[in-house]
mmCIF file with all atom_site columns, C-alpha atoms in Angstrom:
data_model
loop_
_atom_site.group_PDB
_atom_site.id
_atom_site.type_symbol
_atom_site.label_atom_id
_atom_site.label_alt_id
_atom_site.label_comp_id
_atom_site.label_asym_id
_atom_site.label_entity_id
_atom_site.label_seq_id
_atom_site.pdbx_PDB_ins_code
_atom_site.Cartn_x
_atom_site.Cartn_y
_atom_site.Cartn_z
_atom_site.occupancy
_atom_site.B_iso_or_equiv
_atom_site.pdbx_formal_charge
_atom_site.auth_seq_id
_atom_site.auth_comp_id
_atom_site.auth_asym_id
_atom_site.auth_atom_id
_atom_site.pdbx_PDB_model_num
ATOM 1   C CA . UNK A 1 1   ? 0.000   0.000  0.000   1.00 35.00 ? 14  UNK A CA 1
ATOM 2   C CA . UNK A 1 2   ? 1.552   3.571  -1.314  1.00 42.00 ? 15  UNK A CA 1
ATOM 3   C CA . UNK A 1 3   ? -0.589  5.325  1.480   1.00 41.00 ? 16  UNK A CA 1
ATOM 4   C CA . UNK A 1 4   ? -0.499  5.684  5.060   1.00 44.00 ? 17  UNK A CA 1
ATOM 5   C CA . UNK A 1 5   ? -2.073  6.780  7.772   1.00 44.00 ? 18  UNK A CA 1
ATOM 6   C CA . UNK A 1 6   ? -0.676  6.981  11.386  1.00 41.00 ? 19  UNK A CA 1
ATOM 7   C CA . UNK A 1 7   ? -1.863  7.379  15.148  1.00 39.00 ? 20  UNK A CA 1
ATOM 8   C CA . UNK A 1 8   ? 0.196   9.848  16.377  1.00 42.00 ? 21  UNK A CA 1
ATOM 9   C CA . UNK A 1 9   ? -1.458  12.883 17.335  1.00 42.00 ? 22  UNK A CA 1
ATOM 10  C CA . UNK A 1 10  ? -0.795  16.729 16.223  1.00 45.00 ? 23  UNK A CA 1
ATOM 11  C CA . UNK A 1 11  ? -1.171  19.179 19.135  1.00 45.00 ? 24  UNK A CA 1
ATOM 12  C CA . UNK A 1 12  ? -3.693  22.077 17.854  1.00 49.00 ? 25  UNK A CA 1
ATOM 13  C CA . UNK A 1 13  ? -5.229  24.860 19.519  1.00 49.00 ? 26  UNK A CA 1
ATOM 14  C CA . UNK A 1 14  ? -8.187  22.554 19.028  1.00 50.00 ? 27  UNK A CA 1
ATOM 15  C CA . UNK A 1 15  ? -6.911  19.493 20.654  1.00 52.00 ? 28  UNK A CA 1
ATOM 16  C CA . UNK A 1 16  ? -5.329  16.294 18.866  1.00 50.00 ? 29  UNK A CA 1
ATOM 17  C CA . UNK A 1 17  ? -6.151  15.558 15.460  1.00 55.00 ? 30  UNK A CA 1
ATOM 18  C CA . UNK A 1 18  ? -4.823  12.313 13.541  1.00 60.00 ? 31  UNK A CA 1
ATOM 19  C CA . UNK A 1 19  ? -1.453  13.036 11.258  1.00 82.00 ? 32  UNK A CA 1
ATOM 20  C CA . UNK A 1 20  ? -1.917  11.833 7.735   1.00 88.00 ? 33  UNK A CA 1
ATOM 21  C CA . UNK A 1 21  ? 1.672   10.696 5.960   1.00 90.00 ? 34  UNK A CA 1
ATOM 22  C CA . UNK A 1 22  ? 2.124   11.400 2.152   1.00 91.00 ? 35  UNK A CA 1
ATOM 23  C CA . UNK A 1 23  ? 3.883   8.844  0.644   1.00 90.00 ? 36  UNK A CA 1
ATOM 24  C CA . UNK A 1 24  ? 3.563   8.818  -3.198  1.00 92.00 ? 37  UNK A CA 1
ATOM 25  C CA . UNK A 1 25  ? 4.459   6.224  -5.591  1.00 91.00 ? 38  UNK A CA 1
ATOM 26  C CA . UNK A 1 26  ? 6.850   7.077  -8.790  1.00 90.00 ? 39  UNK A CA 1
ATOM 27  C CA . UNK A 1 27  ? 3.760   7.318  -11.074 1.00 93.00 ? 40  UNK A CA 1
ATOM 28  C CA . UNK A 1 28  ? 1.728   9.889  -8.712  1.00 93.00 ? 41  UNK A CA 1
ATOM 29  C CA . UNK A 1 29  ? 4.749   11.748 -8.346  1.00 92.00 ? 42  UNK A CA 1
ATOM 30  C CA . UNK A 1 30  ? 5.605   11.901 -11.942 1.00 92.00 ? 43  UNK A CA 1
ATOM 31  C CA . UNK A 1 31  ? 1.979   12.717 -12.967 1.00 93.00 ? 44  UNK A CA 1
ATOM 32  C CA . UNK A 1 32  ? 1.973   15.891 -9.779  1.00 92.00 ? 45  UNK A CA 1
ATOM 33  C CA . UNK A 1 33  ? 5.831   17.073 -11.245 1.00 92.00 ? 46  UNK A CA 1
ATOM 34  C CA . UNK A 1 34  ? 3.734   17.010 -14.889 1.00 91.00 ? 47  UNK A CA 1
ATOM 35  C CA . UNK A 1 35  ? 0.427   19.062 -13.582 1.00 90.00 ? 48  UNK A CA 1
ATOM 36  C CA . UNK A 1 36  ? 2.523   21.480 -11.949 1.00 90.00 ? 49  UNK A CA 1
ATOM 37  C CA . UNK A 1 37  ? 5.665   21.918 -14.803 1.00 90.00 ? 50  UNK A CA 1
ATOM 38  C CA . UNK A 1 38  ? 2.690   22.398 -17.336 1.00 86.00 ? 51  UNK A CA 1
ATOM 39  C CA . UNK A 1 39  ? 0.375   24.412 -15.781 1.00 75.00 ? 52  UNK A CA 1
ATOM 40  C CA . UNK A 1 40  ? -2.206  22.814 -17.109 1.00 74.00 ? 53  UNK A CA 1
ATOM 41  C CA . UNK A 1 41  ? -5.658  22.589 -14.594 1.00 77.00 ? 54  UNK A CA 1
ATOM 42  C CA . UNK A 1 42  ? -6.610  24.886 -12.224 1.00 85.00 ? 55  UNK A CA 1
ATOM 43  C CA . UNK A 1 43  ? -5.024  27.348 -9.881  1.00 88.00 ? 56  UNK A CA 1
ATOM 44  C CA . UNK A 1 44  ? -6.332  25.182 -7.144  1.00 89.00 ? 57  UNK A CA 1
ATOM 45  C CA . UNK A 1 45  ? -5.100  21.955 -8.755  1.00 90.00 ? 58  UNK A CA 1
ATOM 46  C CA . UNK A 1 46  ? -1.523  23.058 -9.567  1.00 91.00 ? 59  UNK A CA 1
ATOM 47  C CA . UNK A 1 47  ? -2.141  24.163 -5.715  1.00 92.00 ? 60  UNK A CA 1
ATOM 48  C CA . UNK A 1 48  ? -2.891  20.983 -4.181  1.00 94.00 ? 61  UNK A CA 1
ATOM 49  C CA . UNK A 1 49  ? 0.077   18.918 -6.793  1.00 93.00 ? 62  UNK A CA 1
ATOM 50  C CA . UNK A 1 50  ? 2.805   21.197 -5.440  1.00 94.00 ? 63  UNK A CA 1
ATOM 51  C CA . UNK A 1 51  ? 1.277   20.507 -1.825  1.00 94.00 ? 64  UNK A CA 1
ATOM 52  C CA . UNK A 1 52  ? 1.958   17.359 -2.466  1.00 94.00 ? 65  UNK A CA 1
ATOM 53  C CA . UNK A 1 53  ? 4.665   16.765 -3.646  1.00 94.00 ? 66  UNK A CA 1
ATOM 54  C CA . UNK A 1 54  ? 6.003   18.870 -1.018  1.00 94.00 ? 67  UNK A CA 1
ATOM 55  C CA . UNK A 1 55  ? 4.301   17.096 1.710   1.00 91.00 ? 68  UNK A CA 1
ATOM 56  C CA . UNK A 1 56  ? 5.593   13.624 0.149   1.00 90.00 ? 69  UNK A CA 1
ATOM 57  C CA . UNK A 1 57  ? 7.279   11.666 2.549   1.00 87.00 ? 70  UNK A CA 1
ATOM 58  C CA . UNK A 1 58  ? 7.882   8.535  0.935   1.00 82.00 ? 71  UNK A CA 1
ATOM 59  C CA . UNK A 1 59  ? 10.809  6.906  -0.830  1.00 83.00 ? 72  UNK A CA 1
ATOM 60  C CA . UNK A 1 60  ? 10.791  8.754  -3.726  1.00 78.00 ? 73  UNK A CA 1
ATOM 61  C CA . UNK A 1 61  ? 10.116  12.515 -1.825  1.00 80.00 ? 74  UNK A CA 1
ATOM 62  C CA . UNK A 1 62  ? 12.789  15.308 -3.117  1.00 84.00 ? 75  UNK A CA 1
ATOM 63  C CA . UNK A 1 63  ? 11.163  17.681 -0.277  1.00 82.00 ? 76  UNK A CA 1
ATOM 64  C CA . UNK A 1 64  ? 9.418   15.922 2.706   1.00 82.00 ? 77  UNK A CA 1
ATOM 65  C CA . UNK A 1 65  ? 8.489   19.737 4.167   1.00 88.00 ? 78  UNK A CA 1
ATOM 66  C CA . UNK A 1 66  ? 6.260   19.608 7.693   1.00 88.00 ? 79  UNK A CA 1
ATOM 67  C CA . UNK A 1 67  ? 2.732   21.626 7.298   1.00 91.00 ? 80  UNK A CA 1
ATOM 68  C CA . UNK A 1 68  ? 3.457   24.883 7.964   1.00 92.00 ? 81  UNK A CA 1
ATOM 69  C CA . UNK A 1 69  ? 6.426   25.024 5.635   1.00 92.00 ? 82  UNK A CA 1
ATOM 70  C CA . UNK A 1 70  ? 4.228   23.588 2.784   1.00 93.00 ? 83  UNK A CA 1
ATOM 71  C CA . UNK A 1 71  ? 1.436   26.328 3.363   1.00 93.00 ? 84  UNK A CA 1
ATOM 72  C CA . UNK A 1 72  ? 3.450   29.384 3.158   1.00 95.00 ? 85  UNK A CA 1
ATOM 73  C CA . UNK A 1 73  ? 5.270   27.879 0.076   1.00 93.00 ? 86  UNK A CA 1
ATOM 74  C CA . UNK A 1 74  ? 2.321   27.348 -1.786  1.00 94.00 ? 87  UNK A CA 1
ATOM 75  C CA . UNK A 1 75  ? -0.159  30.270 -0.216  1.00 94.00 ? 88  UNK A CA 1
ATOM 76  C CA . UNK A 1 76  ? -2.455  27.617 1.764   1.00 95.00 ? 89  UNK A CA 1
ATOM 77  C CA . UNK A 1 77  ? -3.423  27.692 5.253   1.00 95.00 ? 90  UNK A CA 1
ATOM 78  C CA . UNK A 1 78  ? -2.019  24.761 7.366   1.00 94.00 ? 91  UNK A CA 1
ATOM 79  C CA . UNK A 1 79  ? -5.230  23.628 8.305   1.00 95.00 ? 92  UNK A CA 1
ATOM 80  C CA . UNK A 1 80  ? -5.811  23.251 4.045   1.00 94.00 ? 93  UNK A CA 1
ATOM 81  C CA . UNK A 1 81  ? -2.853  21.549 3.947   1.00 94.00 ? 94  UNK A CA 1
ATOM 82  C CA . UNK A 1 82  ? -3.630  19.002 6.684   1.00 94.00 ? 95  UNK A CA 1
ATOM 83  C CA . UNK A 1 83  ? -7.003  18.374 5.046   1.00 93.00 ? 96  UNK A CA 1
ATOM 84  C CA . UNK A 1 84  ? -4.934  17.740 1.615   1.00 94.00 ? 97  UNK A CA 1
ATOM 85  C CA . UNK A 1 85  ? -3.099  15.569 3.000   1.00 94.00 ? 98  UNK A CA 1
ATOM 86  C CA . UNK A 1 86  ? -6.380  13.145 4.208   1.00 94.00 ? 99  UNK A CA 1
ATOM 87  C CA . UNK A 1 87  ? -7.898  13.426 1.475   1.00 93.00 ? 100 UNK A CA 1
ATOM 88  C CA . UNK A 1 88  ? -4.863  11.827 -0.032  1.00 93.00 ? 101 UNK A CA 1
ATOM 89  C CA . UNK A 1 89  ? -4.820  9.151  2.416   1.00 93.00 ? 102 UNK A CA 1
ATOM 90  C CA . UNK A 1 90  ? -8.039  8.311  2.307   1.00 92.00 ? 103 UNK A CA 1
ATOM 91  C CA . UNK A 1 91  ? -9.324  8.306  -0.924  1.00 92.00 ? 104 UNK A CA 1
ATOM 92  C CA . UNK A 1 92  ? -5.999  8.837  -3.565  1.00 92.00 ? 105 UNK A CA 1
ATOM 93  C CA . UNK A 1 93  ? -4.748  11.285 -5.700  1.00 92.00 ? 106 UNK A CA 1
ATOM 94  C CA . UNK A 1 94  ? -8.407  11.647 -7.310  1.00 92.00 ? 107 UNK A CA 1
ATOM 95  C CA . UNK A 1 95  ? -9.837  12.442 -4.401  1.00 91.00 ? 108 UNK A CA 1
ATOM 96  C CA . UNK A 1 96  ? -6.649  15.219 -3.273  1.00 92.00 ? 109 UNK A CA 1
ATOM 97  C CA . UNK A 1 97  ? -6.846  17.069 -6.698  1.00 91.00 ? 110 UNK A CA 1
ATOM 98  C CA . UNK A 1 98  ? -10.601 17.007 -7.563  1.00 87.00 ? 111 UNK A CA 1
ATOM 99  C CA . UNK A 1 99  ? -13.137 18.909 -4.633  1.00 77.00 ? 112 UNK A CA 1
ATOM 100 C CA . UNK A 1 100 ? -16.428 17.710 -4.919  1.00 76.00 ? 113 UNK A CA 1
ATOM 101 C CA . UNK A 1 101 ? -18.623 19.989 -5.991  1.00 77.00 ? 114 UNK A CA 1
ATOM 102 C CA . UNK A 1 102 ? -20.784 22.594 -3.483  1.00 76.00 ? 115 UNK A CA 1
ATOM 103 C CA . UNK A 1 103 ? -24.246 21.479 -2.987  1.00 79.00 ? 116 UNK A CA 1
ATOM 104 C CA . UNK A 1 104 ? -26.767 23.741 -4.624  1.00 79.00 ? 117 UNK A CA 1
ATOM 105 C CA . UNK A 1 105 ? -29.569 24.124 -1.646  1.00 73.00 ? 118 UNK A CA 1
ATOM 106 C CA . UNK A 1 106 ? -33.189 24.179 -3.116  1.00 71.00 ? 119 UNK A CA 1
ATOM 107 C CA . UNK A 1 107 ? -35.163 27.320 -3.521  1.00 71.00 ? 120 UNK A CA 1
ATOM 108 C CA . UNK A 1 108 ? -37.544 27.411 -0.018  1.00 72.00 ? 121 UNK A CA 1
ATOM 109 C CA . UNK A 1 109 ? -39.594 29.921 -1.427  1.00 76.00 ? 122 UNK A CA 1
ATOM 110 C CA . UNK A 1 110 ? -40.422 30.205 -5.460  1.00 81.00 ? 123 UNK A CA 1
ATOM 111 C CA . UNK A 1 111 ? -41.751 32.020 -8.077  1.00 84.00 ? 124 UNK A CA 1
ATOM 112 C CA . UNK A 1 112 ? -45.659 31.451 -6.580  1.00 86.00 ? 125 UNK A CA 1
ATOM 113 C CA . UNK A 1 113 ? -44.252 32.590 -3.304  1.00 87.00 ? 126 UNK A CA 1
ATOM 114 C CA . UNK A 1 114 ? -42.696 35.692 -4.329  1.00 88.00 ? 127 UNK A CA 1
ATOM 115 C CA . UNK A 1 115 ? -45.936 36.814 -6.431  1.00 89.00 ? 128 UNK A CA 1
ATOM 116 C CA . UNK A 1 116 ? -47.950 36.495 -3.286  1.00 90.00 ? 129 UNK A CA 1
ATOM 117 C CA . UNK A 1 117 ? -45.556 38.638 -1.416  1.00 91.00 ? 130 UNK A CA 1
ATOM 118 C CA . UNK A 1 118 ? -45.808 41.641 -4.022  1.00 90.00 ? 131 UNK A CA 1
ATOM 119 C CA . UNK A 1 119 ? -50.214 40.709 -3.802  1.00 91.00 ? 132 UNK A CA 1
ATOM 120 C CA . UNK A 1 120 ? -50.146 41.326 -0.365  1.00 92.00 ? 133 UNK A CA 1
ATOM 121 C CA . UNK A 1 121 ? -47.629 44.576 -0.352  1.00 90.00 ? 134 UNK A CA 1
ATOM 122 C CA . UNK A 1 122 ? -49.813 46.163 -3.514  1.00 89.00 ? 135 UNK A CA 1
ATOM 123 C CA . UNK A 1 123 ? -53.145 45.286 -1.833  1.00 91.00 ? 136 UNK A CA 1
ATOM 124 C CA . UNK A 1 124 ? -54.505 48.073 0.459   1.00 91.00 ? 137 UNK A CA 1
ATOM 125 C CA . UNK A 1 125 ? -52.987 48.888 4.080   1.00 90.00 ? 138 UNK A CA 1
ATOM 126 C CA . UNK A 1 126 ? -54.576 47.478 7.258   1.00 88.00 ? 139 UNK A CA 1
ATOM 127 C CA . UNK A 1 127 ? -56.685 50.314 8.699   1.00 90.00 ? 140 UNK A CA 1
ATOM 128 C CA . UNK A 1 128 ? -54.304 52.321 11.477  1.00 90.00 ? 141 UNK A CA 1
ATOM 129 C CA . UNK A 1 129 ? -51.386 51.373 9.477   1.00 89.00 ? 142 UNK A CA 1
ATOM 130 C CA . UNK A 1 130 ? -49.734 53.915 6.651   1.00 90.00 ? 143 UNK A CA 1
ATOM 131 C CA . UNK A 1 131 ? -47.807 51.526 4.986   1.00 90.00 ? 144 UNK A CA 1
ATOM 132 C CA . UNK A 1 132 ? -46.810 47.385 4.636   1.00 91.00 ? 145 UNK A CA 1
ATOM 133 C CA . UNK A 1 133 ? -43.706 46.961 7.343   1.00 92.00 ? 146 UNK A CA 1
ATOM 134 C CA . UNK A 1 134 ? -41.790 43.716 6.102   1.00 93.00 ? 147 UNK A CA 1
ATOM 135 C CA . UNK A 1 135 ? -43.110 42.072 9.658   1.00 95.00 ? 148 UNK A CA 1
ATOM 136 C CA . UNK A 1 136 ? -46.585 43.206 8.615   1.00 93.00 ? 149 UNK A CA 1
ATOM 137 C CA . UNK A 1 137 ? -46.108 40.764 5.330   1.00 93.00 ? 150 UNK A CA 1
ATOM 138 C CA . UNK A 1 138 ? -44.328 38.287 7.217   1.00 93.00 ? 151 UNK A CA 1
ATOM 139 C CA . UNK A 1 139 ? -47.456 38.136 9.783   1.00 94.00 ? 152 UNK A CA 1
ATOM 140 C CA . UNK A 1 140 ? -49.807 37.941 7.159   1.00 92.00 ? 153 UNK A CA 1
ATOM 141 C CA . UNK A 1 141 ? -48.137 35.581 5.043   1.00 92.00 ? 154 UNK A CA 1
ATOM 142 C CA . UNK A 1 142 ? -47.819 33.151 8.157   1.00 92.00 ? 155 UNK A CA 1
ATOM 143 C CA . UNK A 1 143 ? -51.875 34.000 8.672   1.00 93.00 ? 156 UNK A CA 1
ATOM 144 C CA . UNK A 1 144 ? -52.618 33.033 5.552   1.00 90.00 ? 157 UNK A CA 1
ATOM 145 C CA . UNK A 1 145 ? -51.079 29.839 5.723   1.00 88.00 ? 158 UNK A CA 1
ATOM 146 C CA . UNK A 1 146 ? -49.070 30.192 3.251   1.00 85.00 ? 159 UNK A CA 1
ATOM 147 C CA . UNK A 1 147 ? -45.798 29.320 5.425   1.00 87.00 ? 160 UNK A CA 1
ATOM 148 C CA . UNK A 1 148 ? -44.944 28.320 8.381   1.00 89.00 ? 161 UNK A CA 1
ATOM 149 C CA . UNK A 1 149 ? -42.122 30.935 9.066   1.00 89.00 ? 162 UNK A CA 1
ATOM 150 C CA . UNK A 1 150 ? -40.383 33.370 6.806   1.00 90.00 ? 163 UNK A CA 1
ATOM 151 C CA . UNK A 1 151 ? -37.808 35.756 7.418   1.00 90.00 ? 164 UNK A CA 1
ATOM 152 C CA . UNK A 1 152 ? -37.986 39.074 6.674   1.00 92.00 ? 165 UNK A CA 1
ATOM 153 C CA . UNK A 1 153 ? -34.796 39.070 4.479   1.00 92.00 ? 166 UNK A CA 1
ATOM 154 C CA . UNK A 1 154 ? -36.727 36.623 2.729   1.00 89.00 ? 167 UNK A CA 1
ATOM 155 C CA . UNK A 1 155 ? -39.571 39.089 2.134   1.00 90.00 ? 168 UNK A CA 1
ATOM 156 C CA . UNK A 1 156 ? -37.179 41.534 1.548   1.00 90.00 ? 169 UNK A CA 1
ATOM 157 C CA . UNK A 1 157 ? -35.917 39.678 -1.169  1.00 88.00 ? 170 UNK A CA 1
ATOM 158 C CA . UNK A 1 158 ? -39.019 38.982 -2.871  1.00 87.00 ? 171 UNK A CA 1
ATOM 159 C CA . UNK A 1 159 ? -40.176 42.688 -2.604  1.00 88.00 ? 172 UNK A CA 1
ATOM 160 C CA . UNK A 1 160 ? -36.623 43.666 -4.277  1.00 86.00 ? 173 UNK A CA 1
ATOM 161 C CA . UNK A 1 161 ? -37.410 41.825 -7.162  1.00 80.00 ? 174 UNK A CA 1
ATOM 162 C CA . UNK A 1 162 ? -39.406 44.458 -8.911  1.00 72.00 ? 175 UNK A CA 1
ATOM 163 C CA . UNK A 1 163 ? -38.468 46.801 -6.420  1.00 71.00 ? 176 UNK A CA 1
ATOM 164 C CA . UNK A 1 164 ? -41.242 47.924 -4.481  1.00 64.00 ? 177 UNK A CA 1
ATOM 165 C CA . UNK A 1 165 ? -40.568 49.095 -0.950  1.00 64.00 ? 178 UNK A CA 1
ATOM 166 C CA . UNK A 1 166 ? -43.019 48.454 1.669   1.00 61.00 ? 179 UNK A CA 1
ATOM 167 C CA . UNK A 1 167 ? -42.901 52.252 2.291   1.00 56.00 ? 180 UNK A CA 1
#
């Protein structure tokens, strides 16, 4: 096995937290010196190749740099590198040089949503009242059942839109 992790413990100012040991095999090595003598990829990926390579502790390592030497070399923060570095160990090179990809979150409120927001700002003001407040449209939006809760950013938002103001 070309990877490795070990037990011994890093003292943080959060506590311990496992070590993870770069050891890379010719081909990795020779594939990271290629990304990085290139340039070809991303900032990020030419990033994380020079990482580690730096970080490589192996056999074949021309560096073998600790953490904090590695991050100011290649403009990371040690706590980047150290998550590098498992990444590495646990699932390969792949998995070191490719993030996965942000989760989009799903729209709460949509389109339906938003045009009953602007209904209830256009439609007349409750008697006493001079003008919609965004917790006025947030109340009434939760009275009419329409939500549970809502925020009044979120009304905000809506009301932005085509840019009416509730005042």
């Amino acid at each position: 096995m070309h990877i490795s992790e070990y037990t011994g413990s890093q003292v943080t100012a959060g506590g311990a937290m496992p070590r993870y040991k770069v050891t890379l095999t010719a081909e990795e090595k020779a594939k990271l010196q290629e990304l990085t003598n290139t340039g070809s990829g991303s900032n990020k990926t030419f990033k994380y190749a020079r990482a580690l390579l730096l970080c490589d502790q192996g056999e074949f390592a021309d560096y073998k740099w600790s953490v904090a030497q590695t991050a100011d070399a290649v403009g990371m923060t040690p706590r980047s590198v150290i998550s590098l570095r498992e990444r590495f160990v646990k699932g390969g090179l792949a998995a070191a040089l490719q993030r996965k990809p942000y989760k989009q979150r799903a729209k709460t409120f949509d389109s339906a949503f938003e045009a009953q927001v602007k209904q209830i700002a256009s439609s007349p003001v409750p008697e006493g009242k001079s003008h919609w407040s965004l917790q006025m449209i947030a109340d009434r939006l939760v009275e009419l059942k329409l939500v549970e809760s809502v925020s009044l950013m979120t009304v905000q938002r809506a009301l932005k839109k085509d840019k009416l103001k509730t005042h």
